[in-house]
mmCIF file of C-alpha atoms and ligand atoms in Angstrom:
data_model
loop_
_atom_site.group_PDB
_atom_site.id
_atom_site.type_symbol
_atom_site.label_atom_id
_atom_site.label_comp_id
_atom_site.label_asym_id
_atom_site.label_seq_id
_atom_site.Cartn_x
_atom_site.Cartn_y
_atom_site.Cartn_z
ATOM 1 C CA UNK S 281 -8.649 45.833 -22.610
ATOM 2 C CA UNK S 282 -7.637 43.017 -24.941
ATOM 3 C CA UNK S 283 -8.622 39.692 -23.752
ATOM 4 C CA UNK S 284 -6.341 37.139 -23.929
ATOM 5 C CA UNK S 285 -6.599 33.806 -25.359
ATOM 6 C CA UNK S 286 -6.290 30.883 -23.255
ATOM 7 C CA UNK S 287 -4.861 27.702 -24.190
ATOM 8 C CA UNK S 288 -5.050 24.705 -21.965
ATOM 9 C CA UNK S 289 -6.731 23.378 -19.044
ATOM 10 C CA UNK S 290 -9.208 26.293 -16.914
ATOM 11 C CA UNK S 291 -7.282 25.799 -13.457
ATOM 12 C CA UNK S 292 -8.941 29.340 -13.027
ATOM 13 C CA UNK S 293 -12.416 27.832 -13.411
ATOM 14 C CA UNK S 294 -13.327 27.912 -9.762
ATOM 15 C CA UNK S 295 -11.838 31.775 -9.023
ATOM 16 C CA UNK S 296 -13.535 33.212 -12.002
ATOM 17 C CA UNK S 297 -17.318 31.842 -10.646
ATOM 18 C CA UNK S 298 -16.382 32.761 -7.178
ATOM 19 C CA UNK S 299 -15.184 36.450 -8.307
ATOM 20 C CA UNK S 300 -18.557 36.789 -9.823
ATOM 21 C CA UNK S 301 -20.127 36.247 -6.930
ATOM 22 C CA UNK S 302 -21.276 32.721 -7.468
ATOM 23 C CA UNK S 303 -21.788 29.824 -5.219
ATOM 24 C CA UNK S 304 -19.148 27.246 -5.912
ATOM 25 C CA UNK S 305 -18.352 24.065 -4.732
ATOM 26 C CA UNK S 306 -14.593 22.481 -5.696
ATOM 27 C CA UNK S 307 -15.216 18.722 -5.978
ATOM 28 C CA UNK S 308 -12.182 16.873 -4.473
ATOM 29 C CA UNK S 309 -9.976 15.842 -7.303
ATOM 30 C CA UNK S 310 -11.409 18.485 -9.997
ATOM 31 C CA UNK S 311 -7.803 19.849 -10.596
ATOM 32 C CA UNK S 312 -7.103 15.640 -12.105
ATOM 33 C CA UNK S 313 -9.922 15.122 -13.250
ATOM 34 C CA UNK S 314 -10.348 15.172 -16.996
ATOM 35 C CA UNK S 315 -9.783 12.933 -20.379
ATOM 36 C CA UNK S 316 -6.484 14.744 -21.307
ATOM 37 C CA UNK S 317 -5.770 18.427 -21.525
ATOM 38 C CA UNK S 318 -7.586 21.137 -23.589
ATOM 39 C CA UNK S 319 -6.144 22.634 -26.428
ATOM 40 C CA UNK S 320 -7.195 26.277 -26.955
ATOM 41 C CA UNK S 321 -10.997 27.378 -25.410
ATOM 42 C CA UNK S 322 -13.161 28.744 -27.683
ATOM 43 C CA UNK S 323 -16.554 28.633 -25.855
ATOM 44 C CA UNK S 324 -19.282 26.892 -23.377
ATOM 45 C CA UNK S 325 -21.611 24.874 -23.980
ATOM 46 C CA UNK S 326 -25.063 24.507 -22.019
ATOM 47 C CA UNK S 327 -26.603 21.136 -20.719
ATOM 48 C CA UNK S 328 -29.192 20.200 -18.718
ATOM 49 C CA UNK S 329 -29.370 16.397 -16.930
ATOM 50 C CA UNK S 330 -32.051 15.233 -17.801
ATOM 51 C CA UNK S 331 -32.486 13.347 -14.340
ATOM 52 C CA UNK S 332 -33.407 16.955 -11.648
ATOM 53 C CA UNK S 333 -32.734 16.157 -8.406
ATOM 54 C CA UNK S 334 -29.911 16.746 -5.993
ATOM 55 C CA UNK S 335 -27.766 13.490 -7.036
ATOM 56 C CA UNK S 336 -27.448 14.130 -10.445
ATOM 57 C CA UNK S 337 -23.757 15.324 -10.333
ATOM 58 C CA UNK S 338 -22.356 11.998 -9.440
ATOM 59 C CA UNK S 339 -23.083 10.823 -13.223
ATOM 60 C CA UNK S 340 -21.235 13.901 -14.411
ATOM 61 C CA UNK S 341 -18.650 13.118 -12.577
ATOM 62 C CA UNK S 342 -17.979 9.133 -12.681
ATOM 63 C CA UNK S 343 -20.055 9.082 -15.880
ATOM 64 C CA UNK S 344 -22.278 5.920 -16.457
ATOM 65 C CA UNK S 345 -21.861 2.409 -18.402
ATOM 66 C CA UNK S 346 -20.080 2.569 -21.655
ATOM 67 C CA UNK S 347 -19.147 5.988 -21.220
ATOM 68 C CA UNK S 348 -16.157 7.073 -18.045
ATOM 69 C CA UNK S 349 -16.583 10.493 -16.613
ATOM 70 C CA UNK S 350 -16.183 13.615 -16.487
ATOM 71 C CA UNK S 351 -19.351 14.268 -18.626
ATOM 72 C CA UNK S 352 -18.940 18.130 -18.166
ATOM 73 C CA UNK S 353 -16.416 20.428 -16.459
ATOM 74 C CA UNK S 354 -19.590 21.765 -14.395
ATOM 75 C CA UNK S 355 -22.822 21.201 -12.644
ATOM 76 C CA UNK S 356 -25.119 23.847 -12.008
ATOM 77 C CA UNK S 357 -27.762 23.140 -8.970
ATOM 78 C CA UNK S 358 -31.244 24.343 -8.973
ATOM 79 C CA UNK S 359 -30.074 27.145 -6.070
ATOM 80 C CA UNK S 360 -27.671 28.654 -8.679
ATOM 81 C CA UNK S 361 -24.331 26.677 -7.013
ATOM 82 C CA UNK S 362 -21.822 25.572 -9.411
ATOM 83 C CA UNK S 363 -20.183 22.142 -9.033
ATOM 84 C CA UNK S 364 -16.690 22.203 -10.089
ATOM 85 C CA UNK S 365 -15.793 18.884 -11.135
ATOM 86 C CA UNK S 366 -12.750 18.308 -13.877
ATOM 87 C CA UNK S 367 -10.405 20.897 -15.311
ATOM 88 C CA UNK S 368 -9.663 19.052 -18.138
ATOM 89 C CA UNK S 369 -11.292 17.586 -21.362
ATOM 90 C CA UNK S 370 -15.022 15.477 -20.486
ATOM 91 C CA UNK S 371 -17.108 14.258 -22.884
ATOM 92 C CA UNK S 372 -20.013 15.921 -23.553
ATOM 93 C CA UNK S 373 -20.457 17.417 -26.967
ATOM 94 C CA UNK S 374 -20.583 15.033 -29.478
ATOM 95 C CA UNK S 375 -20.728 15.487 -33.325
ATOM 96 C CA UNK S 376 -22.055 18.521 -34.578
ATOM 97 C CA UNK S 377 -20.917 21.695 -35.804
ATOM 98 C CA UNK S 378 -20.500 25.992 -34.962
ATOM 99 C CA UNK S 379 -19.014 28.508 -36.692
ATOM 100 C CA UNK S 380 -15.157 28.695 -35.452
ATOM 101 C CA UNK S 381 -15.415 25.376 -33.817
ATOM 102 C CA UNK S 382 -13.884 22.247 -35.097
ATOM 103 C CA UNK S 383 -16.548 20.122 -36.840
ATOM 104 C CA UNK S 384 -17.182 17.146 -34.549
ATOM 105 C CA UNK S 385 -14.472 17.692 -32.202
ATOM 106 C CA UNK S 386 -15.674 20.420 -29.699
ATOM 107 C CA UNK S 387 -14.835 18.611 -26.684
ATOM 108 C CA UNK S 388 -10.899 20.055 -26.444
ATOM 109 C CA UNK S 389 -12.129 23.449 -27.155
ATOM 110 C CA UNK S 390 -15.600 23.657 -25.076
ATOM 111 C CA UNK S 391 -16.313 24.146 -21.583
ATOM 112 C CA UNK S 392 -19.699 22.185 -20.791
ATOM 113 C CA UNK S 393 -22.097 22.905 -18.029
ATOM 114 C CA UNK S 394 -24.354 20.402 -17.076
ATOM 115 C CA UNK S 395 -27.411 22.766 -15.527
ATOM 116 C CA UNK S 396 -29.604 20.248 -13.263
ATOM 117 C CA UNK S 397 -32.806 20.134 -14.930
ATOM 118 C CA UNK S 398 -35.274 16.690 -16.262
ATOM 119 C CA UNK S 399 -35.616 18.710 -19.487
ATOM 120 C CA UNK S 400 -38.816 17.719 -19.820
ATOM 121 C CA UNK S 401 -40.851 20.618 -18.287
ATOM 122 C CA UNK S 402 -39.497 21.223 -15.022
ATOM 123 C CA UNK S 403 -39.179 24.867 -14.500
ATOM 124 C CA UNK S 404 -35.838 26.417 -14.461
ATOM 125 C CA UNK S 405 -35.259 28.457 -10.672
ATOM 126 C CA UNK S 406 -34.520 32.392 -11.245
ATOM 127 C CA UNK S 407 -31.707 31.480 -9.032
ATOM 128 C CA UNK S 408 -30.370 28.758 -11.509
ATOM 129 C CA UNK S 409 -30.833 30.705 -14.268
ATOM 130 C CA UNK S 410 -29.316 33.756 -13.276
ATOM 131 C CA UNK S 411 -25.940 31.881 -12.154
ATOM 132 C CA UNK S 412 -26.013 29.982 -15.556
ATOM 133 C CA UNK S 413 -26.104 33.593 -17.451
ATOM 134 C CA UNK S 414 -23.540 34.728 -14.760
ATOM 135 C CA UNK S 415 -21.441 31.975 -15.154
ATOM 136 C CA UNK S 416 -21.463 32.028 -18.998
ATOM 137 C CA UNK S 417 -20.679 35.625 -19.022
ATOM 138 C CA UNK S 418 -17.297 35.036 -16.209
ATOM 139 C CA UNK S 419 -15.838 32.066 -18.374
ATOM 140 C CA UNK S 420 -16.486 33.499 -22.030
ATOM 141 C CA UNK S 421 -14.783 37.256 -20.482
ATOM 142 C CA UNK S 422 -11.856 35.023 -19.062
ATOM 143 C CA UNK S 423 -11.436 33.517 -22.395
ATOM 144 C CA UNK S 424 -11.614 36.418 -24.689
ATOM 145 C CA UNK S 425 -15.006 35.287 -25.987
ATOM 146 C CA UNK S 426 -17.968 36.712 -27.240
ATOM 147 C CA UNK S 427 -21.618 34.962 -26.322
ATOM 148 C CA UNK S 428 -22.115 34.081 -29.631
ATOM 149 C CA UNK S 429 -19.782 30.787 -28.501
ATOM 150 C CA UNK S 430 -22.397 30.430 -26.034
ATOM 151 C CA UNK S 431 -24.017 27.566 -27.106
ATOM 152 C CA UNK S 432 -26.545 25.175 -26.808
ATOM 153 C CA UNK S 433 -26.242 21.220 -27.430
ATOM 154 C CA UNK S 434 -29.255 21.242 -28.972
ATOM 155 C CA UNK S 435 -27.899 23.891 -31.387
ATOM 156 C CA UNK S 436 -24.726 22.477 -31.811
ATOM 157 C CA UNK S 437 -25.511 18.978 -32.433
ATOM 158 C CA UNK S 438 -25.833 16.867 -35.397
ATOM 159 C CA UNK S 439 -27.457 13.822 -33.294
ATOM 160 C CA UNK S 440 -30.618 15.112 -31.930
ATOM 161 C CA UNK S 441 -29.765 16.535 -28.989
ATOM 162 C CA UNK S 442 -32.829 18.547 -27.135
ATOM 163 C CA UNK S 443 -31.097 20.126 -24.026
ATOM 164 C CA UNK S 444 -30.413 22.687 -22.735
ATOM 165 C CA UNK S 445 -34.854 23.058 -22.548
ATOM 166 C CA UNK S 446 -34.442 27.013 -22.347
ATOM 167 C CA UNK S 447 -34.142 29.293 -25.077
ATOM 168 C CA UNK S 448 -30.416 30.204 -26.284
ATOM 169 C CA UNK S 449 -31.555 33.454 -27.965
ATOM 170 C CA UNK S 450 -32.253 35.576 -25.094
ATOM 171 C CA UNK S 451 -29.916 33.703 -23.250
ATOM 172 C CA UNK S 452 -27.339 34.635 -25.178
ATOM 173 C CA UNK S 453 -28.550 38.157 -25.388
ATOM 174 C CA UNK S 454 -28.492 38.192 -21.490
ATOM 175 C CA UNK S 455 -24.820 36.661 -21.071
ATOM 176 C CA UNK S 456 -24.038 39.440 -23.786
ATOM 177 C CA UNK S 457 -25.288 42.511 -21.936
ATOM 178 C CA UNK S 458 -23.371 40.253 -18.756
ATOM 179 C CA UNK S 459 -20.116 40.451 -20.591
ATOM 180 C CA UNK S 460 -20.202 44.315 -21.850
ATOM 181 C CA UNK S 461 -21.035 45.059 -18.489
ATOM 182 C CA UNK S 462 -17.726 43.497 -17.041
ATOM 183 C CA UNK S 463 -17.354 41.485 -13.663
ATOM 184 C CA UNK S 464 -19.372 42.432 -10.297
ATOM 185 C CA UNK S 465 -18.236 46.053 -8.568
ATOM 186 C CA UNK S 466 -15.294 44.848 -6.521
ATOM 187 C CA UNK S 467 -17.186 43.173 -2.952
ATOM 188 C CA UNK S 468 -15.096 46.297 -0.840
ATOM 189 C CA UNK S 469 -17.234 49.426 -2.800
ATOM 190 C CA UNK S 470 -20.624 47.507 -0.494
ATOM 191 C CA UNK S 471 -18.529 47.416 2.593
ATOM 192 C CA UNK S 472 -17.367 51.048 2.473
ATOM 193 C CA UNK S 473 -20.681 52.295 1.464
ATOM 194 C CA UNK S 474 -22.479 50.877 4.342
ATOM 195 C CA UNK S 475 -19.433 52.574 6.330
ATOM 196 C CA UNK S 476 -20.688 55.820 4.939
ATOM 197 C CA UNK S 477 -24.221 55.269 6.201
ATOM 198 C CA UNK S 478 -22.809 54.050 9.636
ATOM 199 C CA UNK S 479 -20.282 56.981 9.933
ATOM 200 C CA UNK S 480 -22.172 58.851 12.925
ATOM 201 C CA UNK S 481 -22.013 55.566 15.321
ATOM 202 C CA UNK S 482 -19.464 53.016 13.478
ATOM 203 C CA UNK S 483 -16.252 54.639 14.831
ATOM 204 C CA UNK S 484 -12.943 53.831 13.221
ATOM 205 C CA UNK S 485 -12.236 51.436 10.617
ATOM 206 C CA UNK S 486 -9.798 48.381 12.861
ATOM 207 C CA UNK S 487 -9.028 46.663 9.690
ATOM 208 C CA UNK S 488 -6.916 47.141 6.924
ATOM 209 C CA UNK S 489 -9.647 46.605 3.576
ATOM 210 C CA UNK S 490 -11.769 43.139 4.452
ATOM 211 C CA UNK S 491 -11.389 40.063 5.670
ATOM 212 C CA UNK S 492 -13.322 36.918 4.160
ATOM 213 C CA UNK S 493 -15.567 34.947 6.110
ATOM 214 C CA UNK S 494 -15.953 31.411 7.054
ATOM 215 C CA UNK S 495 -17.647 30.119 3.928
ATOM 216 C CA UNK S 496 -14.818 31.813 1.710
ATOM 217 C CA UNK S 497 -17.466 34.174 -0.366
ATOM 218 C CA UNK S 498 -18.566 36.695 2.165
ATOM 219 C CA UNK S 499 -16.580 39.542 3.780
ATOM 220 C CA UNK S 500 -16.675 41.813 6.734
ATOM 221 C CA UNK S 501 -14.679 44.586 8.104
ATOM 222 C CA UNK S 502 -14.324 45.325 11.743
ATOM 223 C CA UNK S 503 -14.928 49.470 13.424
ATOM 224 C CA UNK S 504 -14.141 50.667 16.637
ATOM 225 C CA UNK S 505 -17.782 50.334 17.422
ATOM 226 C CA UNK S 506 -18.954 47.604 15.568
ATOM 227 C CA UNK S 507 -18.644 44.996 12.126
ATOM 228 C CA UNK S 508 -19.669 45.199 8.764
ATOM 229 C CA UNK S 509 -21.036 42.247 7.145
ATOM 230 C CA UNK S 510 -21.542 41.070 3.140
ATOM 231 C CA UNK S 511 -22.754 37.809 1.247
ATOM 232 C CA UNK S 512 -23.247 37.998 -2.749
ATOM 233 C CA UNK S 513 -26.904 36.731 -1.336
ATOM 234 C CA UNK S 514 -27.732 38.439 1.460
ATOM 235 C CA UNK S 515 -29.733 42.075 1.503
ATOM 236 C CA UNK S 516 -29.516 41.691 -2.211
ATOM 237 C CA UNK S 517 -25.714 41.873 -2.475
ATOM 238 C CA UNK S 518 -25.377 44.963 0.016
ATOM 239 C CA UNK S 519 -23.391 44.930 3.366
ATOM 240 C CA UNK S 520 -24.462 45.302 7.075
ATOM 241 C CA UNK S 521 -23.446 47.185 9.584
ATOM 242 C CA UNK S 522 -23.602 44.993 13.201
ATOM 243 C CA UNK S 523 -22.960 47.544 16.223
ATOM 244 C CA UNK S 524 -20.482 46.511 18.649
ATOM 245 C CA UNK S 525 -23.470 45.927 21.587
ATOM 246 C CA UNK S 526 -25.073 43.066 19.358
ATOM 247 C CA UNK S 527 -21.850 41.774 17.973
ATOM 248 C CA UNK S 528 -21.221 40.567 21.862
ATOM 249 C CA UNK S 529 -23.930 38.109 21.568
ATOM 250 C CA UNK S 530 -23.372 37.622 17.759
ATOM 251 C CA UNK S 531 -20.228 35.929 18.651
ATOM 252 C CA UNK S 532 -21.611 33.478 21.440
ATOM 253 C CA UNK S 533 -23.867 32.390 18.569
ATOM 254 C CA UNK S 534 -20.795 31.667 16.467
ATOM 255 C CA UNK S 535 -21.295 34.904 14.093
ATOM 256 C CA UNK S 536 -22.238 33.979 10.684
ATOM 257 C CA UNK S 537 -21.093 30.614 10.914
ATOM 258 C CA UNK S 538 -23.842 29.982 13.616
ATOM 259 C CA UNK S 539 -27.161 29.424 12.611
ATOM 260 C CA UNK S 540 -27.803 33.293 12.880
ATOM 261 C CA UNK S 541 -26.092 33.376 9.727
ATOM 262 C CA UNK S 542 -25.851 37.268 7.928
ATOM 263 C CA UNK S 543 -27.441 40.165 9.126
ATOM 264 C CA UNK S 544 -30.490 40.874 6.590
ATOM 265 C CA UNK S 545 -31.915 44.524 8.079
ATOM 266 C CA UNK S 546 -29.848 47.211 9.769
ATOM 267 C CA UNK S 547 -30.041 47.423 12.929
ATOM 268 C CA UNK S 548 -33.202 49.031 15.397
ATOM 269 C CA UNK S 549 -31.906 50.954 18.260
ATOM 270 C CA UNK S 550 -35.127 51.352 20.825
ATOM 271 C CA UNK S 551 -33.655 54.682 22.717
ATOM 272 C CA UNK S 552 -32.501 54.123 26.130
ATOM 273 C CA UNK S 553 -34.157 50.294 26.313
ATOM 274 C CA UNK S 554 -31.382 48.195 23.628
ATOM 275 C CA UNK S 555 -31.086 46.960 20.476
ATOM 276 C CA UNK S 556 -32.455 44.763 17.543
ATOM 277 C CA UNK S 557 -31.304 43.487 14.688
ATOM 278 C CA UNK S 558 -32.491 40.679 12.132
ATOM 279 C CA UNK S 559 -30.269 38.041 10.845
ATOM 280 C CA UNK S 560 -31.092 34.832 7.735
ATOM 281 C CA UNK S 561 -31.657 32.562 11.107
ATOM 282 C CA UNK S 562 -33.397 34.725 13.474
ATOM 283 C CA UNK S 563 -33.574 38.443 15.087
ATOM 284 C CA UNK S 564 -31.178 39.591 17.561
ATOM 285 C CA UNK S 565 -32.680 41.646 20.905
ATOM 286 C CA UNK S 566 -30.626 42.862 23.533
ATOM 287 C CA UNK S 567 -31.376 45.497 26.246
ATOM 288 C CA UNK S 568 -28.826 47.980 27.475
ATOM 289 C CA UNK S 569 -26.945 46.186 30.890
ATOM 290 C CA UNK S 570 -28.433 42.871 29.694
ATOM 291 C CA UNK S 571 -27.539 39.592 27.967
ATOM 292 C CA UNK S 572 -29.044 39.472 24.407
ATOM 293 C CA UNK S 573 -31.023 36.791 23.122
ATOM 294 C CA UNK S 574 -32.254 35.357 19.464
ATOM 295 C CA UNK S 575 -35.826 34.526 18.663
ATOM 296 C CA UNK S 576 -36.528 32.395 15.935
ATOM 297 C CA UNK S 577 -38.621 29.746 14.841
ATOM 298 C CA UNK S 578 -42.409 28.429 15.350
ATOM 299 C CA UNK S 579 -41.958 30.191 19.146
ATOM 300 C CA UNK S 580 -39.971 33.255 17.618
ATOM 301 C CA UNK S 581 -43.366 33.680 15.007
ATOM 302 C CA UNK S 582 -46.086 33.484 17.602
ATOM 303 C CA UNK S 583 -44.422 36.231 19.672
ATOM 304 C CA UNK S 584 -44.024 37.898 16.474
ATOM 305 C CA UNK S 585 -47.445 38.110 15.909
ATOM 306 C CA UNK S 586 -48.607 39.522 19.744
ATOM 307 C CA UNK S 587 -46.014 42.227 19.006
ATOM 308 C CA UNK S 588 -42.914 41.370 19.536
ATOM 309 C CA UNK S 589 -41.142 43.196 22.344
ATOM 310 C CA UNK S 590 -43.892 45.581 22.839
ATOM 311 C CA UNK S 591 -46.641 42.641 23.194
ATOM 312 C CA UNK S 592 -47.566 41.393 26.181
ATOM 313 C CA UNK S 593 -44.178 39.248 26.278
ATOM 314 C CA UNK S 594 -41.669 41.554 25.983
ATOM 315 C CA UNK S 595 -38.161 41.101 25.515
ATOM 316 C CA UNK S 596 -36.451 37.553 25.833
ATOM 317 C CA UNK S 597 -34.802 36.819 28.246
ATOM 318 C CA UNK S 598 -33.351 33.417 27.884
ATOM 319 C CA UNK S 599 -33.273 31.477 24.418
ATOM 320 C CA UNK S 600 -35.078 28.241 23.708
ATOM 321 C CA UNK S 601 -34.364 25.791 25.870
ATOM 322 C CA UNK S 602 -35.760 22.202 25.804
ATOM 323 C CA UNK S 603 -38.450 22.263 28.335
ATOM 324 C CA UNK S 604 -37.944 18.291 29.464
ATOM 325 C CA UNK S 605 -41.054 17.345 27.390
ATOM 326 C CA UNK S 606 -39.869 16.773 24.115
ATOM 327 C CA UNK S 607 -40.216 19.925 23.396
ATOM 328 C CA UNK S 608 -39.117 23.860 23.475
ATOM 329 C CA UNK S 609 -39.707 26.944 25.369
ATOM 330 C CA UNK S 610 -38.479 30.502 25.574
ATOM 331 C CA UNK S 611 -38.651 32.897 28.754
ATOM 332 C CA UNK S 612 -39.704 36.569 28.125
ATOM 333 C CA UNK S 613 -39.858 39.493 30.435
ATOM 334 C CA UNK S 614 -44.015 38.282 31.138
ATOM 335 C CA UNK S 615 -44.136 34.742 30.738
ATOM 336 C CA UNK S 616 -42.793 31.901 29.003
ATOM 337 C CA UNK S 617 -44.084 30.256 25.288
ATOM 338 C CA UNK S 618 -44.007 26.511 25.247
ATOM 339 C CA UNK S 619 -43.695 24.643 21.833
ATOM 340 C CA UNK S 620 -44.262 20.972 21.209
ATOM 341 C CA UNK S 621 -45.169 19.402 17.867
ATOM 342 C CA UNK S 622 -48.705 20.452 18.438
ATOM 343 C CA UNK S 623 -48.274 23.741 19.066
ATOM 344 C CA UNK S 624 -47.273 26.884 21.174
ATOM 345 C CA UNK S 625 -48.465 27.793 24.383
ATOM 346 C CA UNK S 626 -48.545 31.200 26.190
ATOM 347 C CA UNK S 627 -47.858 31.223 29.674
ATOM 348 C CA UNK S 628 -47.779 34.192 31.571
ATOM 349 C CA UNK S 629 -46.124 35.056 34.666
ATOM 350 C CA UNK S 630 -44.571 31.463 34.745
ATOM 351 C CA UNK S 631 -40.670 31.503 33.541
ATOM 352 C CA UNK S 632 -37.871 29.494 34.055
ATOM 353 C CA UNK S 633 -36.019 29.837 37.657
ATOM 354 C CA UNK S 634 -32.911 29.133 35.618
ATOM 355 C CA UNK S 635 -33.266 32.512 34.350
HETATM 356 ZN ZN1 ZN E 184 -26.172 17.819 -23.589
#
């Protein structure tokens, strides 16, 4: 494949993160937003803050006295999501110089990231760092760019600049193995390999490819006898296969939308008594001719650690509930566990009569 060329303003900025499975968040506006149009790209350039916190991106975007905003075309958070916030030209580079870039005048030709970071020994998250290599890699393979026009400011500029506080060299060497390797397996490959797994009890496939979910990065695929689930973040990038008898109660929780969120385990089948299955928010257990129930939480980890379903408990039967008191409680098969702020109590033999 020869890569093309682009000239102009990256109005593909947000689709390339997103098809590299990166968290991205399109700031109102970003498709405006810019100091005129770029001329042709011919690299990024890598940032950090200097400020670290959650409200950094605001200065990126409106900029700060004596100089307007954009400051960068992206923010990258310390959980790895990228802020999209201009398409067009920001000022961020300042003088300095790079082989094939114009002397002093790198901000119509560069796309900056501003990485969140005080730059002055605040460790950089694996999460961060590994969507800042991603993202690198996506933009420079969109542009028909090799990582050596991945660059740092501190390496490009003639004024002193510092940032980013990481070492380019085996960054670069990273987004350059990134690159070679080309974008992500395509998100369907996950979804029909967990189908494979799942072929004895999954049944046939109801829809045509995938469907994406709520939040616009995941995907699922519905069976005969049950779903398959899969987030860039969840189980380490592979899908999940729900069965149809805990997808009934998945849904009253508001599937992955709901504070269950994605599965994270495949499912437990205990024979002839029901299933279990864990999820980002909580487990799943529902016996056969039963309602199912989640258990999370301070309540869900103390009846983890008597056993679970085969302590003295056993299975849920209701979910929390607030028990009147300020506080919460659960009813199992053998008793109900109280929490307030102070703790959890065990009560056996006492449940709710709502149950
Ligand atoms: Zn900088």
């Amino acid at each position: 494949m020869i890569p093309v060329a682009w000239t102009g303003d990256p109005i593909w900025l947000a689709d390339v993160l997103r098809a590299e499975g990166l968290k991205v968040i399109e700031h109102a506006g970003w498709r405006g937003r810019g100091h005129g149009d770029f001329r042709d790209l011919r690299g990024v350039m890598c940032h950090h803050t200097a400020g670290g916190g959650p409200d950094d991106w605001p200065v990126v975007q409106n900029g700060r006295p004596g100089l307007p905003g954009p400051l960068a075309q992206l923010v990258l958070e310390r959980d790895g999501t990228f802020r999209v916030i201009a398409v067009g030209v920001a000022w961020h580079a300042g003088a300095g110089s790079h082989p094939g870039w114009p002397t002093d005048n790198a901000n119509w030709h560069v796309i900056g990231i501003e990485g969140v970071n005080n730059g002055v020994g605040q460790v950089w998250p694996a999460a961060q760092m590994d969507a800042y290599r991603r993202g690198c890699a996506a933009i420079l393979r969109r542009i028909g760019r090799p990582a050596s026009d991945c660059v740092g400011h501190k390496e490009w500029s003639s004024e002193g600049k510092i940032d980013p506080s990481f070492d380019m060299v085996s960054f670069r060497a990273e987004v350059a193995r990134l690159i070679a390797g080309g974008p992500p397996v395509p998100v369907e490959n996950e979804i029909d390999a967990e189908a494979i797994v799942a072929r004895a009890w999954i049944g046939a496939r109801l829809t045509h490819g995938e469907l994406p979910t709520a939040d616009g990065i995941g995907r699922f695929a519905r069976f005969a006898n049950g779903s398959i689930y899969w987030h860039p973040d969840v189980r380490n990038g592979e899908a999940t296969a729900v069965p149809a008898h805990l997808m009934e109660t998945y849904a009253q929780y508001g599937y992955e939308t709901g504070f269950l969120g994605y599965p994270t385990l495949r499912h437990t089948v205990v024979p002839g008594v029901g299933d279990i299955q864990a999820f980002e928010g909580g487990t799943l257990y529902r016996r056969y001719g039963h309602d199912g129930f989640p258990v999370r939480g301070v309540i869900g980890r103390r009846w983890a650690a008597e056993g679970h379903e085969t302590g003295p408990l056993g299975w849920p039967i209701s979910d929390e509930y607030d028990n009147g008191t300020g506080g919460l409680a659960q009813d199992f098969q053998k008793g109900r566990l109280q929490w307030d702020p102070s703790g959890v109590v065990k009560e056996m033999g006492r449940r709710s009569d709502a149950v």
